[in-house]
Amino acid sequence: MYKKLDDILKDTEAVLITSPYNMRYFSSFSGGEGFLLISKDERVLFTDSRYTEVAEKEAKDFKVIETKKSSDLTDYINNKGFKEIAIEDNFMTVSSLENLKAKTTCAYIGKGKEIDRKRIIKTPFEIEKIKKAEEIGDNAFSHILKFIKEGITENDIATELEYFMKKAGAEKTSFDTISISGKKTSMPHGVPSDKKIEKGDFITLDFGCIYEGYCSDMTRTVVLGKASEKQKEIYNIVLSAQLKGLTMIKNGVKCADADRGAREIIEKAGYGEYFGHSLGHGVGLLIHEAPTLSPNSLDILEENMVVSCEPGIYIPDFGGVRIEDLVVVNNGGCTILSKSDKNLLEI
Ligand SMILES: [Mn+2]
């Protein structure tokens, strides 16, 4: 994947990669600790003795240098005489940059967004990993439907989901599990607590896992017991918007238009003010990455992007609904990776 940096190397002598996800992407090294320094004629991976063995196994196209002292990288930059290096300015801390500047005479050019966007189109290998991660999520959801009952807590549900996913082969969760219920579902990113699940509660579960480095993401909202008329109304509007979003997601469509298509359904139903976030986002080595499916996005959907489609309605002091699938963009449509039922489940 390091070849994808060639166009950046036309403008600068080297690219310094410090984020774990880009390190993994460009070198295959999964250890997360270290740096890649990629120039026109050399690819070097610096890591410490905890990771040397795994680095040599995984990063076959890189020369692995085991770091012994904190100045190893800056000494190397000085020895090479680099004058300009591209960095991930959206990841590197100010103090790390200050340190580099103090110890070298090199200029550092922020190219973080550009570097991140190299990951925007997924390879078949990546899509397989994401598919598997999403499948674990689907299985976790089926499992949790049997687990949820009156009196257990939001935390119980979150813990069970996470335990299930790890048992099924996940490395960890791809973000903090959202497991909220009742009126709390009006908070799109509410935090699970010891609140007990009650009859008639909306329960929103937004969760995912990491499988071999790749993230999954899905959301389902269910009701414990019988749904009220108002709950059914809100749910069905969100579902219509979500289905509309899915029909919009295809190669060549502007992300802003996909967002618009789904948003219009919610606006026309009179709930526009209760849908504050964007329709979706890219998913890969990071849970939120390019492209962005939002009203102001300039991105255009392309084949083999993996994006979420997740409209919602959130009414303070009542509750909310979000339905989210993960999809692969293809020519003329998209392949939905999330298989879990989207009809309103009264459990
Ligand atoms: Mn999401």
mmCIF file of C-alpha atoms and ligand atoms in Angstrom:
data_model
loop_
_atom_site.group_PDB
_atom_site.id
_atom_site.type_symbol
_atom_site.label_atom_id
_atom_site.label_comp_id
_atom_site.label_asym_id
_atom_site.label_seq_id
_atom_site.Cartn_x
_atom_site.Cartn_y
_atom_site.Cartn_z
ATOM 1 C CA MET A 1 0.000 0.000 0.000
ATOM 2 C CA TYR A 2 3.000 2.304 0.432
ATOM 3 C CA LYS A 3 2.904 2.917 -3.337
ATOM 4 C CA LYS A 4 -0.217 4.991 -2.754
ATOM 5 C CA LEU A 5 2.078 7.632 -1.251
ATOM 6 C CA ASP A 6 3.941 8.110 -4.534
ATOM 7 C CA ASP A 7 2.062 11.264 -5.481
ATOM 8 C CA ILE A 8 2.872 12.869 -2.127
ATOM 9 C CA LEU A 9 6.525 11.921 -2.673
ATOM 10 C CA LYS A 10 6.489 13.990 -5.865
ATOM 11 C CA ASP A 11 6.242 17.140 -3.742
ATOM 12 C CA THR A 12 8.288 16.129 -0.739
ATOM 13 C CA GLU A 13 11.309 13.964 0.054
ATOM 14 C CA ALA A 14 9.737 11.666 2.605
ATOM 15 C CA VAL A 15 6.528 10.825 4.454
ATOM 16 C CA LEU A 16 6.590 10.200 8.196
ATOM 17 C CA ILE A 17 3.730 8.013 9.415
ATOM 18 C CA THR A 18 3.074 7.966 13.151
ATOM 19 C CA SER A 19 -0.566 6.860 13.505
ATOM 20 C CA PRO A 20 -1.189 3.155 14.193
ATOM 21 C CA TYR A 21 -3.890 2.873 11.520
ATOM 22 C CA ASN A 22 -1.778 4.389 8.742
ATOM 23 C CA MET A 23 1.252 2.410 9.893
ATOM 24 C CA ARG A 24 -0.840 -0.711 9.483
ATOM 25 C CA TYR A 25 -2.244 0.419 6.161
ATOM 26 C CA PHE A 26 1.016 1.325 4.473
ATOM 27 C CA SER A 27 3.297 -1.360 5.955
ATOM 28 C CA SER A 28 1.007 -4.133 7.315
ATOM 29 C CA PHE A 29 2.685 -3.738 10.739
ATOM 30 C CA SER A 30 -0.076 -4.175 13.310
ATOM 31 C CA GLY A 31 1.903 -3.385 16.480
ATOM 32 C CA GLY A 32 0.901 0.260 16.488
ATOM 33 C CA GLU A 33 4.071 1.536 18.186
ATOM 34 C CA GLY A 34 6.712 3.147 16.024
ATOM 35 C CA PHE A 35 7.103 5.238 12.863
ATOM 36 C CA LEU A 36 7.326 4.685 9.146
ATOM 37 C CA LEU A 37 9.672 6.859 7.142
ATOM 38 C CA ILE A 38 9.007 6.435 3.460
ATOM 39 C CA SER A 39 11.140 8.185 0.872
ATOM 40 C CA LYS A 40 11.577 7.669 -2.850
ATOM 41 C CA ASP A 41 14.270 5.034 -2.446
ATOM 42 C CA GLU A 42 13.776 3.667 1.074
ATOM 43 C CA ARG A 43 11.100 2.391 3.406
ATOM 44 C CA VAL A 44 12.024 2.194 7.059
ATOM 45 C CA LEU A 45 9.992 1.057 10.047
ATOM 46 C CA PHE A 46 11.262 2.174 13.438
ATOM 47 C CA THR A 47 9.976 0.235 16.404
ATOM 48 C CA ASP A 48 11.288 -0.927 19.762
ATOM 49 C CA SER A 49 12.311 -4.390 20.934
ATOM 50 C CA ARG A 50 8.777 -5.272 22.033
ATOM 51 C CA TYR A 51 7.701 -5.276 18.400
ATOM 52 C CA THR A 52 10.794 -6.047 16.298
ATOM 53 C CA GLU A 53 9.863 -9.655 15.653
ATOM 54 C CA VAL A 54 6.283 -8.955 14.614
ATOM 55 C CA ALA A 55 7.409 -5.958 12.533
ATOM 56 C CA GLU A 56 9.865 -8.096 10.566
ATOM 57 C CA LYS A 57 7.181 -10.699 9.955
ATOM 58 C CA GLU A 58 4.479 -8.300 8.868
ATOM 59 C CA ALA A 59 6.206 -5.374 7.190
ATOM 60 C CA LYS A 60 7.962 -7.326 4.462
ATOM 61 C CA ASP A 61 8.597 -4.304 2.229
ATOM 62 C CA PHE A 62 10.210 -2.294 5.023
ATOM 63 C CA LYS A 63 13.625 -2.251 6.616
ATOM 64 C CA VAL A 64 13.006 -2.622 10.346
ATOM 65 C CA ILE A 65 15.178 -0.563 12.656
ATOM 66 C CA GLU A 66 14.965 -1.344 16.360
ATOM 67 C CA THR A 67 15.048 1.930 18.254
ATOM 68 C CA LYS A 68 17.430 2.138 21.212
ATOM 69 C CA LYS A 69 17.244 5.808 22.125
ATOM 70 C CA SER A 70 14.786 8.624 21.690
ATOM 71 C CA SER A 71 16.935 10.405 19.121
ATOM 72 C CA ASP A 72 17.068 7.472 16.670
ATOM 73 C CA LEU A 73 14.504 8.971 14.316
ATOM 74 C CA THR A 74 15.894 12.507 14.363
ATOM 75 C CA ASP A 75 19.466 11.193 13.926
ATOM 76 C CA TYR A 76 18.270 9.249 10.933
ATOM 77 C CA ILE A 77 16.550 12.294 9.422
ATOM 78 C CA ASN A 78 19.704 14.348 9.932
ATOM 79 C CA ASN A 79 21.960 11.683 8.429
ATOM 80 C CA LYS A 80 19.767 11.495 5.363
ATOM 81 C CA GLY A 81 19.836 15.276 5.086
ATOM 82 C CA PHE A 82 16.124 15.526 4.426
ATOM 83 C CA LYS A 83 14.925 19.086 3.967
ATOM 84 C CA GLU A 84 11.180 18.469 3.817
ATOM 85 C CA ILE A 85 9.026 15.697 5.246
ATOM 86 C CA ALA A 86 5.245 15.238 5.057
ATOM 87 C CA ILE A 87 3.601 14.473 8.399
ATOM 88 C CA GLU A 88 0.163 13.564 9.695
ATOM 89 C CA ASP A 89 -0.628 16.948 11.165
ATOM 90 C CA ASN A 90 -4.062 15.666 12.150
ATOM 91 C CA PHE A 91 -2.487 13.029 14.388
ATOM 92 C CA MET A 92 0.950 14.133 15.587
ATOM 93 C CA THR A 93 0.963 16.037 18.857
ATOM 94 C CA VAL A 94 2.314 19.566 19.049
ATOM 95 C CA SER A 95 5.056 18.419 21.420
ATOM 96 C CA SER A 96 6.222 15.654 19.048
ATOM 97 C CA LEU A 97 6.430 18.158 16.225
ATOM 98 C CA GLU A 98 8.283 20.656 18.425
ATOM 99 C CA ASN A 99 10.746 17.906 19.298
ATOM 100 C CA LEU A 100 11.353 17.060 15.627
ATOM 101 C CA LYS A 101 11.831 20.719 14.787
ATOM 102 C CA ALA A 102 14.249 21.242 17.662
ATOM 103 C CA LYS A 103 16.437 18.301 16.718
ATOM 104 C CA THR A 104 16.474 18.537 12.925
ATOM 105 C CA THR A 105 16.777 21.268 10.310
ATOM 106 C CA CYS A 106 14.012 19.788 8.247
ATOM 107 C CA ALA A 107 10.658 21.419 7.375
ATOM 108 C CA TYR A 108 7.517 19.463 8.228
ATOM 109 C CA ILE A 109 4.530 19.773 5.924
ATOM 110 C CA GLY A 110 1.058 18.829 7.148
ATOM 111 C CA LYS A 111 -0.469 16.271 4.787
ATOM 112 C CA GLY A 112 -2.585 14.304 7.239
ATOM 113 C CA LYS A 113 -5.917 14.573 5.460
ATOM 114 C CA GLU A 114 -4.353 13.713 2.137
ATOM 115 C CA ILE A 115 -2.588 10.694 3.636
ATOM 116 C CA ASP A 116 -5.795 9.506 5.361
ATOM 117 C CA ARG A 117 -7.730 9.746 2.124
ATOM 118 C CA LYS A 118 -5.453 7.120 0.590
ATOM 119 C CA ARG A 119 -7.561 4.630 2.564
ATOM 120 C CA ILE A 120 -10.895 5.786 1.133
ATOM 121 C CA ILE A 121 -11.311 3.016 -1.481
ATOM 122 C CA LYS A 122 -11.189 -0.435 0.063
ATOM 123 C CA THR A 123 -9.481 -3.459 -1.461
ATOM 124 C CA PRO A 124 -11.257 -6.837 -1.610
ATOM 125 C CA PHE A 125 -9.021 -7.923 1.301
ATOM 126 C CA GLU A 126 -10.228 -5.004 3.403
ATOM 127 C CA ILE A 127 -13.867 -5.515 2.460
ATOM 128 C CA GLU A 128 -13.629 -9.141 3.589
ATOM 129 C CA LYS A 129 -12.389 -8.041 7.023
ATOM 130 C CA ILE A 130 -15.112 -5.425 7.399
ATOM 131 C CA LYS A 131 -17.725 -7.946 6.290
ATOM 132 C CA LYS A 132 -16.532 -10.388 8.934
ATOM 133 C CA ALA A 133 -16.541 -7.658 11.604
ATOM 134 C CA GLU A 134 -20.096 -6.723 10.640
ATOM 135 C CA GLU A 135 -21.142 -10.382 10.696
ATOM 136 C CA ILE A 136 -19.896 -10.623 14.284
ATOM 137 C CA GLY A 137 -22.047 -7.550 15.012
ATOM 138 C CA ASP A 138 -25.095 -9.149 13.427
ATOM 139 C CA ASN A 139 -24.610 -12.304 15.476
ATOM 140 C CA ALA A 140 -24.172 -10.233 18.615
ATOM 141 C CA PHE A 141 -27.442 -8.463 17.871
ATOM 142 C CA SER A 142 -29.349 -11.768 17.434
ATOM 143 C CA HIS A 143 -27.864 -12.914 20.714
ATOM 144 C CA ILE A 144 -28.738 -9.764 22.595
ATOM 145 C CA LEU A 145 -32.394 -9.905 21.525
ATOM 146 C CA LYS A 146 -32.720 -13.070 23.606
ATOM 147 C CA PHE A 147 -30.768 -11.531 26.484
ATOM 148 C CA ILE A 148 -32.742 -8.298 26.899
ATOM 149 C CA LYS A 149 -35.503 -8.420 29.465
ATOM 150 C CA GLU A 150 -37.224 -6.125 31.915
ATOM 151 C CA GLY A 151 -35.045 -5.156 34.861
ATOM 152 C CA ILE A 152 -31.580 -5.672 33.404
ATOM 153 C CA THR A 153 -29.499 -2.537 32.939
ATOM 154 C CA GLU A 154 -28.097 -0.699 29.946
ATOM 155 C CA ASN A 155 -24.635 -1.626 31.211
ATOM 156 C CA ASP A 156 -25.623 -5.312 31.348
ATOM 157 C CA ILE A 157 -26.576 -5.158 27.679
ATOM 158 C CA ALA A 158 -23.415 -3.298 26.641
ATOM 159 C CA THR A 159 -21.212 -5.747 28.543
ATOM 160 C CA GLU A 160 -22.960 -8.758 27.068
ATOM 161 C CA LEU A 161 -22.653 -7.372 23.521
ATOM 162 C CA GLU A 162 -18.955 -6.741 24.006
ATOM 163 C CA TYR A 163 -18.335 -10.132 25.599
ATOM 164 C CA PHE A 164 -20.163 -11.859 22.763
ATOM 165 C CA MET A 165 -18.161 -10.035 20.091
ATOM 166 C CA LYS A 166 -14.839 -10.866 21.724
ATOM 167 C CA LYS A 167 -15.813 -14.514 22.080
ATOM 168 C CA ALA A 168 -16.704 -14.475 18.381
ATOM 169 C CA GLY A 169 -13.202 -13.376 17.369
ATOM 170 C CA ALA A 170 -13.232 -9.590 17.683
ATOM 171 C CA GLU A 171 -10.073 -7.883 18.971
ATOM 172 C CA LYS A 172 -12.076 -5.216 20.751
ATOM 173 C CA THR A 173 -14.967 -2.832 20.215
ATOM 174 C CA SER A 174 -14.578 -0.298 17.421
ATOM 175 C CA PHE A 175 -15.939 2.462 19.706
ATOM 176 C CA ASP A 176 -17.655 2.742 23.074
ATOM 177 C CA THR A 177 -20.845 0.711 22.869
ATOM 178 C CA ILE A 178 -24.022 2.768 22.963
ATOM 179 C CA SER A 179 -26.743 0.903 24.822
ATOM 180 C CA ILE A 180 -29.421 3.313 25.978
ATOM 181 C CA SER A 181 -33.090 3.055 26.758
ATOM 182 C CA GLY A 182 -36.307 4.961 27.371
ATOM 183 C CA LYS A 183 -36.111 8.745 27.214
ATOM 184 C CA LYS A 184 -32.303 8.521 27.084
ATOM 185 C CA THR A 185 -32.594 7.388 23.469
ATOM 186 C CA SER A 186 -33.128 11.051 22.567
ATOM 187 C CA MET A 187 -29.353 11.436 23.048
ATOM 188 C CA PRO A 188 -27.745 10.178 19.822
ATOM 189 C CA HIS A 189 -24.547 9.254 21.656
ATOM 190 C CA GLY A 190 -25.924 8.613 25.116
ATOM 191 C CA VAL A 191 -23.791 6.634 27.529
ATOM 192 C CA PRO A 192 -25.005 3.352 29.057
ATOM 193 C CA SER A 193 -25.654 3.435 32.773
ATOM 194 C CA ASP A 194 -27.245 1.369 35.508
ATOM 195 C CA LYS A 195 -30.660 2.456 34.299
ATOM 196 C CA LYS A 196 -32.964 -0.561 34.210
ATOM 197 C CA ILE A 197 -34.816 -1.513 31.041
ATOM 198 C CA GLU A 198 -38.552 -0.983 31.448
ATOM 199 C CA LYS A 199 -41.616 -2.134 29.511
ATOM 200 C CA GLY A 200 -42.303 0.200 26.610
ATOM 201 C CA ASP A 201 -38.735 1.512 26.411
ATOM 202 C CA PHE A 202 -37.060 2.220 23.148
ATOM 203 C CA ILE A 203 -33.622 0.554 23.309
ATOM 204 C CA THR A 204 -30.971 1.900 20.954
ATOM 205 C CA LEU A 205 -27.900 -0.240 20.392
ATOM 206 C CA ASP A 206 -25.075 1.287 18.362
ATOM 207 C CA PHE A 207 -22.026 -0.921 18.448
ATOM 208 C CA GLY A 208 -19.258 -2.555 16.493
ATOM 209 C CA CYS A 209 -16.050 -4.460 16.765
ATOM 210 C CA ILE A 210 -12.591 -4.638 15.260
ATOM 211 C CA TYR A 211 -11.729 -7.784 13.339
ATOM 212 C CA GLU A 212 -8.126 -8.082 12.132
ATOM 213 C CA GLY A 213 -7.779 -4.319 12.283
ATOM 214 C CA TYR A 214 -11.054 -3.428 10.577
ATOM 215 C CA CYS A 215 -14.108 -1.850 12.157
ATOM 216 C CA SER A 216 -17.789 -2.623 11.997
ATOM 217 C CA ASP A 217 -20.644 -0.318 12.903
ATOM 218 C CA MET A 218 -24.376 -0.889 13.179
ATOM 219 C CA THR A 219 -27.362 0.514 15.030
ATOM 220 C CA ARG A 220 -30.739 -0.982 15.779
ATOM 221 C CA THR A 221 -33.565 0.384 17.890
ATOM 222 C CA VAL A 222 -36.076 -2.023 19.432
ATOM 223 C CA VAL A 223 -38.930 -1.752 21.918
ATOM 224 C CA LEU A 224 -39.363 -3.856 25.031
ATOM 225 C CA GLY A 225 -42.974 -5.000 24.948
ATOM 226 C CA LYS A 226 -45.542 -3.212 22.803
ATOM 227 C CA ALA A 227 -44.608 -0.071 20.895
ATOM 228 C CA SER A 228 -46.871 2.950 21.244
ATOM 229 C CA GLU A 229 -48.390 4.609 18.170
ATOM 230 C CA LYS A 230 -45.937 7.478 18.487
ATOM 231 C CA GLN A 231 -42.974 5.077 18.706
ATOM 232 C CA LYS A 232 -44.202 3.275 15.587
ATOM 233 C CA GLU A 233 -44.631 6.578 13.755
ATOM 234 C CA ILE A 234 -41.104 7.780 14.549
ATOM 235 C CA TYR A 235 -39.596 4.401 13.833
ATOM 236 C CA ASN A 236 -41.219 4.068 10.428
ATOM 237 C CA ILE A 237 -40.144 7.551 9.339
ATOM 238 C CA VAL A 238 -36.534 6.754 10.250
ATOM 239 C CA LEU A 239 -36.795 3.425 8.460
ATOM 240 C CA SER A 240 -38.154 5.116 5.306
ATOM 241 C CA ALA A 241 -35.306 7.635 5.450
ATOM 242 C CA GLN A 242 -32.760 4.870 5.942
ATOM 243 C CA LEU A 243 -34.127 2.885 2.987
ATOM 244 C CA LYS A 244 -34.134 6.040 0.884
ATOM 245 C CA GLY A 245 -30.505 6.686 1.860
ATOM 246 C CA LEU A 246 -29.593 3.170 0.762
ATOM 247 C CA THR A 247 -31.172 3.691 -2.661
ATOM 248 C CA MET A 248 -29.121 6.884 -3.079
ATOM 249 C CA ILE A 249 -25.779 5.287 -2.226
ATOM 250 C CA LYS A 250 -24.070 4.321 -5.459
ATOM 251 C CA ASN A 251 -21.017 5.064 -7.514
ATOM 252 C CA GLY A 252 -20.938 8.675 -8.759
ATOM 253 C CA VAL A 253 -23.519 10.142 -6.357
ATOM 254 C CA LYS A 254 -22.541 13.169 -4.300
ATOM 255 C CA CYS A 255 -22.451 12.328 -0.597
ATOM 256 C CA ALA A 256 -24.401 15.521 0.073
ATOM 257 C CA ASP A 257 -27.174 14.292 -2.243
ATOM 258 C CA ALA A 258 -27.395 10.946 -0.448
ATOM 259 C CA ASP A 259 -27.728 12.857 2.830
ATOM 260 C CA ARG A 260 -30.363 15.120 1.268
ATOM 261 C CA GLY A 261 -32.418 12.213 -0.016
ATOM 262 C CA ALA A 262 -32.737 10.647 3.412
ATOM 263 C CA ARG A 263 -33.096 13.971 5.229
ATOM 264 C CA GLU A 264 -35.991 15.073 3.037
ATOM 265 C CA ILE A 265 -38.084 12.127 4.205
ATOM 266 C CA ILE A 266 -37.607 13.179 7.829
ATOM 267 C CA GLU A 267 -38.173 16.860 7.040
ATOM 268 C CA LYS A 268 -41.358 16.181 5.092
ATOM 269 C CA ALA A 269 -42.691 14.159 8.020
ATOM 270 C CA GLY A 270 -42.148 17.243 10.196
ATOM 271 C CA TYR A 271 -39.175 15.991 12.212
ATOM 272 C CA GLY A 272 -36.315 17.730 10.392
ATOM 273 C CA GLU A 273 -35.194 19.611 13.493
ATOM 274 C CA TYR A 274 -34.747 16.313 15.327
ATOM 275 C CA PHE A 275 -32.183 14.901 12.898
ATOM 276 C CA GLY A 276 -29.029 16.834 13.756
ATOM 277 C CA HIS A 277 -26.194 14.624 12.591
ATOM 278 C CA SER A 278 -25.049 13.529 9.172
ATOM 279 C CA LEU A 279 -26.327 10.496 7.273
ATOM 280 C CA GLY A 280 -23.125 8.540 7.453
ATOM 281 C CA HIS A 281 -19.367 8.169 7.297
ATOM 282 C CA GLY A 282 -16.664 5.951 5.900
ATOM 283 C CA VAL A 283 -15.536 2.958 7.961
ATOM 284 C CA GLY A 284 -12.260 1.048 7.710
ATOM 285 C CA LEU A 285 -9.228 0.866 9.968
ATOM 286 C CA LEU A 286 -10.896 3.772 11.773
ATOM 287 C CA ILE A 287 -14.519 3.901 12.813
ATOM 288 C CA HIS A 288 -14.958 7.387 11.356
ATOM 289 C CA GLU A 289 -13.053 8.104 8.189
ATOM 290 C CA ALA A 290 -13.602 9.612 4.763
ATOM 291 C CA PRO A 291 -15.960 10.058 3.027
ATOM 292 C CA THR A 292 -18.531 12.021 5.002
ATOM 293 C CA LEU A 293 -22.180 11.797 4.024
ATOM 294 C CA SER A 294 -23.329 15.170 5.273
ATOM 295 C CA PRO A 295 -25.174 18.190 3.843
ATOM 296 C CA ASN A 296 -21.910 20.084 3.225
ATOM 297 C CA SER A 297 -19.751 17.183 2.082
ATOM 298 C CA LEU A 298 -17.840 17.617 -1.166
ATOM 299 C CA ASP A 299 -17.130 13.881 -1.424
ATOM 300 C CA ILE A 300 -18.468 11.765 -4.256
ATOM 301 C CA LEU A 301 -19.246 8.096 -3.724
ATOM 302 C CA GLU A 302 -17.008 5.674 -5.553
ATOM 303 C CA GLU A 303 -16.983 1.948 -5.959
ATOM 304 C CA ASN A 304 -15.580 0.038 -2.962
ATOM 305 C CA MET A 305 -15.979 2.805 -0.456
ATOM 306 C CA VAL A 306 -17.480 1.405 2.758
ATOM 307 C CA VAL A 307 -19.942 3.803 4.375
ATOM 308 C CA SER A 308 -22.671 3.838 6.986
ATOM 309 C CA CYS A 309 -26.255 4.936 6.384
ATOM 310 C CA GLU A 310 -27.713 5.995 9.726
ATOM 311 C CA PRO A 311 -30.475 8.566 9.915
ATOM 312 C CA GLY A 312 -32.248 9.206 13.200
ATOM 313 C CA ILE A 313 -34.924 11.202 14.969
ATOM 314 C CA TYR A 314 -34.269 12.295 18.549
ATOM 315 C CA ILE A 315 -37.018 13.991 20.527
ATOM 316 C CA PRO A 316 -35.988 15.359 23.919
ATOM 317 C CA ASP A 317 -38.023 13.988 26.815
ATOM 318 C CA PHE A 318 -39.542 11.342 24.561
ATOM 319 C CA GLY A 319 -36.822 9.236 22.966
ATOM 320 C CA GLY A 320 -35.183 8.537 19.681
ATOM 321 C CA VAL A 321 -34.583 6.076 16.919
ATOM 322 C CA ARG A 322 -31.526 5.421 14.792
ATOM 323 C CA ILE A 323 -31.137 2.663 12.223
ATOM 324 C CA GLU A 324 -27.687 2.088 10.764
ATOM 325 C CA ASP A 325 -26.336 -0.269 8.146
ATOM 326 C CA LEU A 326 -22.835 -0.559 6.783
ATOM 327 C CA VAL A 327 -22.621 -0.834 2.995
ATOM 328 C CA VAL A 328 -20.101 -1.245 0.205
ATOM 329 C CA VAL A 329 -20.629 1.188 -2.666
ATOM 330 C CA ASN A 330 -20.779 -0.405 -6.068
ATOM 331 C CA ASN A 331 -21.790 0.464 -9.577
ATOM 332 C CA GLY A 332 -25.501 1.202 -9.591
ATOM 333 C CA GLY A 333 -26.078 0.578 -5.909
ATOM 334 C CA CYS A 334 -24.565 -0.773 -2.753
ATOM 335 C CA THR A 335 -24.116 -4.089 -0.996
ATOM 336 C CA ILE A 336 -25.568 -4.048 2.503
ATOM 337 C CA LEU A 337 -23.235 -5.767 4.946
ATOM 338 C CA SER A 338 -25.569 -5.537 7.953
ATOM 339 C CA LYS A 339 -28.090 -8.361 7.840
ATOM 340 C CA SER A 340 -30.074 -7.746 11.032
ATOM 341 C CA ASP A 341 -33.813 -7.151 10.762
ATOM 342 C CA LYS A 342 -34.862 -3.514 10.437
ATOM 343 C CA ASN A 343 -38.585 -3.862 11.035
ATOM 344 C CA LEU A 344 -39.609 -2.543 14.428
ATOM 345 C CA LEU A 345 -38.907 -5.412 16.801
ATOM 346 C CA GLU A 346 -41.110 -5.621 19.883
ATOM 347 C CA ILE A 347 -39.184 -7.963 22.104
HETATM 348 MN MN MN B 1 -21.803 4.994 12.555
#
